[in-house]
C-alpha cells in the first residue's frame, strides 16, 4: 500500500499491465468489494485500479474533516505511485462526485469520464424524497432492530423484487460490508464531504468524453439529475437502465457493464 503523507491507501489491480487503466471509485461508506460484478468483465481489456477511499475499508481513517478534493488528490497520489499518467475514471454515486472533481481538476489525466447514479450537488440538483432519506439513514433504536434498520436501508438502493429473490447474494454483500467496518466518525466525515459537494459551476471544465449512466427507478438520485449533468457537461451522453434502482452496478450489472464497455471501446 502506498503512503500519501499520513494516509495509507489500500488498492488492488486487476487486468493486464499493458491495458488502458481504469480507476473505479465506489459509493459512500463502501469499499472495493463493491466492484465484484465489474472486475471480471472490465479486467479482460482494462487495467482496473480499485481502492478504498479515505475513511473506509483498509485505507487510513483520520479523524479530521474530509473533502472531495482531498479524495481526488488521494487518487492522484495513487496514480503517481503506480506510474499511471492518465486513466479512464468511473465513479458510482458518491464516487461520481469524486470522478467529476477529478475530471475538473485534472483534465489532462482523464482519458474519459463515467458518472453513474450521481449528481452535481449544490442548490439545483434534484433531491431524493424525504421518506427515502429517512430510510437511507435508518439505524437501530429502541423500536427498530438492527436487522430492520438494515432492510430499510437496502430498500432504498435495490428493487423489492431483487431483494426477495437474491437473499443469498445480499447476505454475501453484507458479510463483505462488515469485514472492514468503518468507525462512526469516519463515516460522518464522508457524509459531510458529500453534503458539501457543489460542482455545477465547474462542470464546463470537463473536457473528456463523458458517459452518464442512470437507473430510471433510482430513489437516492432521482433520474432527472442525469439530464442536468448532460446539460452542463459538453461531449456527454446518457444511458438509462430502464427500471434500474440506485445500485445498478449490482442489480443490473450486465446492462451496466455492457454500456460502459461499449463507451470505453470507442475512446
mmCIF file of C-alpha atoms in Angstrom:
data_model
loop_
_atom_site.group_PDB
_atom_site.id
_atom_site.type_symbol
_atom_site.label_atom_id
_atom_site.label_comp_id
_atom_site.label_asym_id
_atom_site.label_seq_id
_atom_site.Cartn_x
_atom_site.Cartn_y
_atom_site.Cartn_z
ATOM 1 C CA UNK A 1 0.000 0.000 0.000
ATOM 2 C CA UNK A 2 1.335 3.467 -0.839
ATOM 3 C CA UNK A 3 1.574 6.175 1.792
ATOM 4 C CA UNK A 4 0.373 9.673 0.945
ATOM 5 C CA UNK A 5 1.685 11.918 3.696
ATOM 6 C CA UNK A 6 -0.163 10.388 6.658
ATOM 7 C CA UNK A 7 -2.633 8.389 4.534
ATOM 8 C CA UNK A 8 -2.236 4.713 3.756
ATOM 9 C CA UNK A 9 -4.344 3.651 0.757
ATOM 10 C CA UNK A 10 -5.472 0.088 0.146
ATOM 11 C CA UNK A 11 -5.697 -0.790 -3.546
ATOM 12 C CA UNK A 12 -5.906 -3.728 -5.928
ATOM 13 C CA UNK A 13 -5.044 -4.016 -9.611
ATOM 14 C CA UNK A 14 -6.842 -6.408 -11.939
ATOM 15 C CA UNK A 15 -6.128 -6.918 -15.620
ATOM 16 C CA UNK A 16 -3.145 -6.807 -17.994
ATOM 17 C CA UNK A 17 -0.306 -4.430 -17.089
ATOM 18 C CA UNK A 18 -0.238 -3.024 -20.622
ATOM 19 C CA UNK A 19 -4.009 -2.426 -20.825
ATOM 20 C CA UNK A 20 -5.547 1.073 -20.594
ATOM 21 C CA UNK A 21 -6.011 1.985 -16.900
ATOM 22 C CA UNK A 22 -9.498 2.312 -15.456
ATOM 23 C CA UNK A 23 -9.993 3.791 -11.966
ATOM 24 C CA UNK A 24 -13.158 2.631 -10.183
ATOM 25 C CA UNK A 25 -14.463 4.831 -7.346
ATOM 26 C CA UNK A 26 -17.131 3.357 -5.079
ATOM 27 C CA UNK A 27 -20.086 4.919 -3.281
ATOM 28 C CA UNK A 28 -20.300 6.381 0.197
ATOM 29 C CA UNK A 29 -19.369 4.029 3.063
ATOM 30 C CA UNK A 30 -18.497 1.282 0.542
ATOM 31 C CA UNK A 31 -15.089 -0.198 -0.145
ATOM 32 C CA UNK A 32 -13.507 -2.121 -3.005
ATOM 33 C CA UNK A 33 -15.758 -5.179 -2.601
ATOM 34 C CA UNK A 34 -18.389 -3.165 -4.449
ATOM 35 C CA UNK A 35 -16.876 -3.938 -7.861
ATOM 36 C CA UNK A 36 -17.275 -7.726 -7.662
ATOM 37 C CA UNK A 37 -19.643 -7.667 -10.649
ATOM 38 C CA UNK A 38 -17.494 -5.350 -12.776
ATOM 39 C CA UNK A 39 -13.930 -6.630 -12.362
ATOM 40 C CA UNK A 40 -14.468 -9.980 -14.162
ATOM 41 C CA UNK A 41 -15.724 -8.155 -17.281
ATOM 42 C CA UNK A 42 -13.662 -4.969 -17.199
ATOM 43 C CA UNK A 43 -10.327 -6.617 -16.401
ATOM 44 C CA UNK A 44 -10.332 -8.545 -19.674
ATOM 45 C CA UNK A 45 -9.430 -5.393 -21.597
ATOM 46 C CA UNK A 46 -8.598 -2.784 -18.950
ATOM 47 C CA UNK A 47 -6.173 -2.453 -16.053
ATOM 48 C CA UNK A 48 -8.674 -1.946 -13.254
ATOM 49 C CA UNK A 49 -7.467 0.077 -10.272
ATOM 50 C CA UNK A 50 -9.809 -0.355 -7.313
ATOM 51 C CA UNK A 51 -9.153 1.100 -3.872
ATOM 52 C CA UNK A 52 -10.772 2.110 -0.597
ATOM 53 C CA UNK A 53 -11.487 5.806 -0.168
ATOM 54 C CA UNK A 54 -10.103 7.641 2.832
ATOM 55 C CA UNK A 55 -12.060 6.742 5.948
ATOM 56 C CA UNK A 56 -13.324 3.395 4.647
ATOM 57 C CA UNK A 57 -12.213 -0.225 4.316
ATOM 58 C CA UNK A 58 -8.488 -0.854 4.694
ATOM 59 C CA UNK A 59 -7.443 2.736 3.948
ATOM 60 C CA UNK A 60 -6.464 5.107 6.781
ATOM 61 C CA UNK A 61 -9.295 6.745 8.709
ATOM 62 C CA UNK A 62 -8.069 10.095 10.054
ATOM 63 C CA UNK A 63 -10.413 11.814 12.482
ATOM 64 C CA UNK A 64 -10.455 15.175 10.733
ATOM 65 C CA UNK A 65 -12.695 16.724 8.048
ATOM 66 C CA UNK A 66 -12.674 15.131 4.589
ATOM 67 C CA UNK A 67 -13.422 16.795 1.271
ATOM 68 C CA UNK A 68 -14.000 15.626 -2.286
ATOM 69 C CA UNK A 69 -10.874 17.479 -3.437
ATOM 70 C CA UNK A 70 -8.885 15.696 -0.744
ATOM 71 C CA UNK A 71 -10.100 12.345 -2.063
ATOM 72 C CA UNK A 72 -9.258 13.385 -5.620
ATOM 73 C CA UNK A 73 -5.713 14.148 -4.547
ATOM 74 C CA UNK A 74 -5.550 10.743 -2.855
ATOM 75 C CA UNK A 75 -6.310 9.202 -6.260
ATOM 76 C CA UNK A 76 -3.729 11.391 -7.968
ATOM 77 C CA UNK A 77 -1.094 10.304 -5.462
ATOM 78 C CA UNK A 78 -2.062 6.672 -6.029
ATOM 79 C CA UNK A 79 -1.765 7.050 -9.812
ATOM 80 C CA UNK A 80 1.617 8.730 -9.400
ATOM 81 C CA UNK A 81 2.754 5.866 -7.175
ATOM 82 C CA UNK A 82 1.686 3.410 -9.890
ATOM 83 C CA UNK A 83 3.295 5.491 -12.672
ATOM 84 C CA UNK A 84 -0.066 5.934 -14.405
ATOM 85 C CA UNK A 85 -0.032 9.267 -16.301
ATOM 86 C CA UNK A 86 -3.754 9.210 -17.182
ATOM 87 C CA UNK A 87 -6.746 6.909 -16.861
ATOM 88 C CA UNK A 88 -10.401 6.335 -17.562
ATOM 89 C CA UNK A 89 -12.320 7.455 -14.460
ATOM 90 C CA UNK A 90 -15.511 5.721 -13.287
ATOM 91 C CA UNK A 91 -17.433 6.796 -10.194
ATOM 92 C CA UNK A 92 -20.706 5.499 -8.763
ATOM 93 C CA UNK A 93 -22.928 7.641 -6.510
ATOM 94 C CA UNK A 94 -20.598 9.384 -4.002
ATOM 95 C CA UNK A 95 -17.785 8.117 -6.213
ATOM 96 C CA UNK A 96 -19.420 10.098 -9.008
ATOM 97 C CA UNK A 97 -18.685 13.314 -7.088
ATOM 98 C CA UNK A 98 -15.037 12.327 -6.837
ATOM 99 C CA UNK A 99 -14.922 11.344 -10.509
ATOM 100 C CA UNK A 100 -16.399 14.690 -11.578
ATOM 101 C CA UNK A 101 -13.943 16.623 -9.419
ATOM 102 C CA UNK A 102 -11.015 14.585 -10.770
ATOM 103 C CA UNK A 103 -12.003 15.406 -14.361
ATOM 104 C CA UNK A 104 -12.435 19.081 -13.412
ATOM 105 C CA UNK A 105 -9.115 19.344 -11.580
ATOM 106 C CA UNK A 106 -7.023 17.108 -13.834
ATOM 107 C CA UNK A 107 -8.450 17.067 -17.376
ATOM 108 C CA UNK A 108 -5.049 16.139 -18.786
ATOM 109 C CA UNK A 109 -5.081 12.958 -16.683
ATOM 110 C CA UNK A 110 -8.647 11.959 -17.600
ATOM 111 C CA UNK A 111 -8.957 9.812 -20.726
ATOM 112 C CA UNK A 112 -12.719 9.561 -20.326
ATOM 113 C CA UNK A 113 -15.263 10.010 -17.540
ATOM 114 C CA UNK A 114 -18.142 7.779 -16.455
ATOM 115 C CA UNK A 115 -20.629 9.111 -13.896
ATOM 116 C CA UNK A 116 -23.116 6.557 -12.575
ATOM 117 C CA UNK A 117 -26.160 7.314 -10.412
ATOM 118 C CA UNK A 118 -24.816 10.668 -9.235
ATOM 119 C CA UNK A 119 -25.473 14.419 -9.405
ATOM 120 C CA UNK A 120 -23.543 17.704 -9.168
ATOM 121 C CA UNK A 121 -24.656 18.791 -5.686
ATOM 122 C CA UNK A 122 -25.309 22.364 -4.616
ATOM 123 C CA UNK A 123 -28.730 24.011 -4.711
ATOM 124 C CA UNK A 124 -30.009 22.972 -8.124
ATOM 125 C CA UNK A 125 -29.835 19.186 -8.219
ATOM 126 C CA UNK A 126 -32.992 17.107 -7.749
ATOM 127 C CA UNK A 127 -33.048 15.740 -4.210
ATOM 128 C CA UNK A 128 -34.441 12.411 -3.030
ATOM 129 C CA UNK A 129 -37.786 12.343 -1.274
ATOM 130 C CA UNK A 130 -37.643 12.844 2.481
ATOM 131 C CA UNK A 131 -39.108 9.405 3.165
ATOM 132 C CA UNK A 132 -36.273 7.797 1.196
ATOM 133 C CA UNK A 133 -33.681 9.881 3.028
ATOM 134 C CA UNK A 134 -35.114 8.636 6.320
ATOM 135 C CA UNK A 135 -34.793 5.050 5.108
ATOM 136 C CA UNK A 136 -31.228 5.591 3.891
ATOM 137 C CA UNK A 137 -30.009 6.735 7.312
ATOM 138 C CA UNK A 138 -32.125 4.297 9.348
ATOM 139 C CA UNK A 139 -30.310 2.925 12.386
ATOM 140 C CA UNK A 140 -31.041 0.705 15.356
ATOM 141 C CA UNK A 141 -33.281 2.259 18.023
ATOM 142 C CA UNK A 142 -35.456 1.057 20.891
ATOM 143 C CA UNK A 143 -38.242 0.300 18.409
ATOM 144 C CA UNK A 144 -36.185 -0.663 15.327
ATOM 145 C CA UNK A 145 -33.908 -3.684 15.414
ATOM 146 C CA UNK A 146 -30.532 -3.764 13.688
ATOM 147 C CA UNK A 147 -31.961 -6.156 11.090
ATOM 148 C CA UNK A 148 -34.996 -3.941 10.434
ATOM 149 C CA UNK A 149 -32.796 -0.869 10.007
ATOM 150 C CA UNK A 150 -30.646 -2.769 7.536
ATOM 151 C CA UNK A 151 -33.665 -3.823 5.478
ATOM 152 C CA UNK A 152 -34.850 -0.210 5.433
ATOM 153 C CA UNK A 153 -31.518 0.971 4.047
ATOM 154 C CA UNK A 154 -31.404 -1.805 1.455
ATOM 155 C CA UNK A 155 -34.926 -0.972 0.257
ATOM 156 C CA UNK A 156 -33.767 2.429 -0.978
ATOM 157 C CA UNK A 157 -30.900 1.107 -3.088
ATOM 158 C CA UNK A 158 -32.461 -2.031 -4.565
ATOM 159 C CA UNK A 159 -35.797 -3.072 -6.027
ATOM 160 C CA UNK A 160 -38.156 -5.090 -3.839
ATOM 161 C CA UNK A 161 -38.119 -7.954 -6.348
ATOM 162 C CA UNK A 162 -34.319 -8.150 -6.325
ATOM 163 C CA UNK A 163 -34.152 -8.199 -2.533
ATOM 164 C CA UNK A 164 -36.703 -11.012 -2.343
ATOM 165 C CA UNK A 165 -35.125 -13.229 -4.999
ATOM 166 C CA UNK A 166 -31.429 -12.678 -4.200
ATOM 167 C CA UNK A 167 -31.131 -13.165 -0.451
ATOM 168 C CA UNK A 168 -28.005 -15.307 -0.734
ATOM 169 C CA UNK A 169 -26.233 -12.612 -2.734
ATOM 170 C CA UNK A 170 -27.452 -9.842 -0.430
ATOM 171 C CA UNK A 171 -26.217 -11.771 2.598
ATOM 172 C CA UNK A 172 -22.809 -12.175 0.965
ATOM 173 C CA UNK A 173 -22.542 -8.434 0.304
ATOM 174 C CA UNK A 174 -23.430 -7.807 3.954
ATOM 175 C CA UNK A 175 -20.553 -10.049 5.008
ATOM 176 C CA UNK A 176 -18.204 -8.047 2.778
ATOM 177 C CA UNK A 177 -19.508 -4.783 4.238
ATOM 178 C CA UNK A 178 -18.875 -5.993 7.774
ATOM 179 C CA UNK A 179 -15.345 -7.283 7.114
ATOM 180 C CA UNK A 180 -13.777 -3.830 7.291
ATOM 181 C CA UNK A 181 -16.418 -1.805 9.090
ATOM 182 C CA UNK A 182 -15.563 1.881 9.366
ATOM 183 C CA UNK A 183 -15.949 3.732 12.678
ATOM 184 C CA UNK A 184 -18.808 6.179 13.063
ATOM 185 C CA UNK A 185 -16.520 9.223 12.970
ATOM 186 C CA UNK A 186 -15.059 8.437 9.539
ATOM 187 C CA UNK A 187 -18.479 7.599 8.116
ATOM 188 C CA UNK A 188 -19.623 11.002 9.355
ATOM 189 C CA UNK A 189 -16.622 12.705 7.721
ATOM 190 C CA UNK A 190 -17.539 11.082 4.392
ATOM 191 C CA UNK A 191 -21.181 12.096 4.799
ATOM 192 C CA UNK A 192 -20.247 15.712 5.494
ATOM 193 C CA UNK A 193 -17.958 15.717 2.449
ATOM 194 C CA UNK A 194 -20.949 14.603 0.371
ATOM 195 C CA UNK A 195 -23.135 17.379 1.792
ATOM 196 C CA UNK A 196 -20.524 19.975 0.815
ATOM 197 C CA UNK A 197 -20.461 18.981 -2.875
ATOM 198 C CA UNK A 198 -21.262 21.819 -5.293
ATOM 199 C CA UNK A 199 -19.783 21.145 -8.727
ATOM 200 C CA UNK A 200 -22.360 22.698 -11.048
ATOM 201 C CA UNK A 201 -20.403 25.835 -11.938
ATOM 202 C CA UNK A 202 -17.210 23.885 -12.666
ATOM 203 C CA UNK A 203 -18.634 21.209 -14.948
ATOM 204 C CA UNK A 204 -17.746 23.240 -18.046
ATOM 205 C CA UNK A 205 -14.109 22.478 -17.235
ATOM 206 C CA UNK A 206 -14.641 18.789 -18.045
ATOM 207 C CA UNK A 207 -13.161 18.216 -21.497
ATOM 208 C CA UNK A 208 -13.187 14.425 -21.753
ATOM 209 C CA UNK A 209 -15.860 12.328 -23.404
ATOM 210 C CA UNK A 210 -18.368 11.528 -20.657
ATOM 211 C CA UNK A 211 -20.932 8.789 -20.132
ATOM 212 C CA UNK A 212 -23.734 9.421 -17.640
ATOM 213 C CA UNK A 213 -25.432 6.173 -16.657
ATOM 214 C CA UNK A 214 -28.620 6.175 -14.630
ATOM 215 C CA UNK A 215 -31.398 3.864 -13.451
ATOM 216 C CA UNK A 216 -34.902 5.151 -14.117
ATOM 217 C CA UNK A 217 -36.170 3.949 -10.717
ATOM 218 C CA UNK A 218 -33.350 5.373 -8.597
ATOM 219 C CA UNK A 219 -34.725 6.601 -5.259
ATOM 220 C CA UNK A 220 -31.457 8.022 -3.913
ATOM 221 C CA UNK A 221 -30.534 10.010 -7.023
ATOM 222 C CA UNK A 222 -33.710 10.840 -8.972
ATOM 223 C CA UNK A 223 -33.106 10.148 -12.693
ATOM 224 C CA UNK A 224 -33.761 13.767 -13.672
ATOM 225 C CA UNK A 225 -30.258 14.513 -12.393
ATOM 226 C CA UNK A 226 -28.737 12.694 -15.361
ATOM 227 C CA UNK A 227 -30.286 15.220 -17.734
ATOM 228 C CA UNK A 228 -28.990 18.119 -15.619
ATOM 229 C CA UNK A 229 -25.460 16.698 -15.787
ATOM 230 C CA UNK A 230 -25.805 16.176 -19.525
ATOM 231 C CA UNK A 231 -26.806 19.818 -19.994
ATOM 232 C CA UNK A 232 -23.746 21.031 -18.098
ATOM 233 C CA UNK A 233 -21.067 18.671 -19.476
ATOM 234 C CA UNK A 234 -20.192 19.075 -23.137
ATOM 235 C CA UNK A 235 -19.345 15.872 -25.018
ATOM 236 C CA UNK A 236 -21.562 13.879 -22.663
ATOM 237 C CA UNK A 237 -24.190 11.237 -23.338
ATOM 238 C CA UNK A 238 -26.782 9.500 -21.156
ATOM 239 C CA UNK A 239 -27.531 5.803 -20.931
ATOM 240 C CA UNK A 240 -30.666 4.928 -18.971
ATOM 241 C CA UNK A 241 -31.225 1.497 -17.467
ATOM 242 C CA UNK A 242 -34.978 1.038 -17.567
ATOM 243 C CA UNK A 243 -36.338 0.146 -14.147
ATOM 244 C CA UNK A 244 -32.865 0.283 -12.620
ATOM 245 C CA UNK A 245 -32.551 1.283 -8.930
ATOM 246 C CA UNK A 246 -29.621 3.107 -7.341
ATOM 247 C CA UNK A 247 -27.249 0.133 -7.210
ATOM 248 C CA UNK A 248 -27.474 -0.716 -10.906
ATOM 249 C CA UNK A 249 -23.851 -1.840 -10.758
ATOM 250 C CA UNK A 250 -25.031 -4.830 -8.703
ATOM 251 C CA UNK A 251 -28.656 -5.390 -9.669
ATOM 252 C CA UNK A 252 -28.396 -4.585 -13.401
ATOM 253 C CA UNK A 253 -24.715 -5.361 -13.798
ATOM 254 C CA UNK A 254 -24.924 -6.983 -17.242
ATOM 255 C CA UNK A 255 -26.535 -3.939 -18.857
ATOM 256 C CA UNK A 256 -24.383 -1.603 -16.769
ATOM 257 C CA UNK A 257 -21.148 -3.338 -17.769
ATOM 258 C CA UNK A 258 -22.075 -3.583 -21.431
ATOM 259 C CA UNK A 259 -22.926 0.122 -21.674
ATOM 260 C CA UNK A 260 -19.636 1.106 -20.053
ATOM 261 C CA UNK A 261 -17.524 -1.253 -22.149
ATOM 262 C CA UNK A 262 -19.143 -0.032 -25.357
ATOM 263 C CA UNK A 263 -18.385 3.534 -24.314
ATOM 264 C CA UNK A 264 -14.785 2.759 -23.325
ATOM 265 C CA UNK A 265 -14.132 0.851 -26.524
ATOM 266 C CA UNK A 266 -14.973 3.980 -28.534
ATOM 267 C CA UNK A 267 -12.367 6.116 -26.763
#
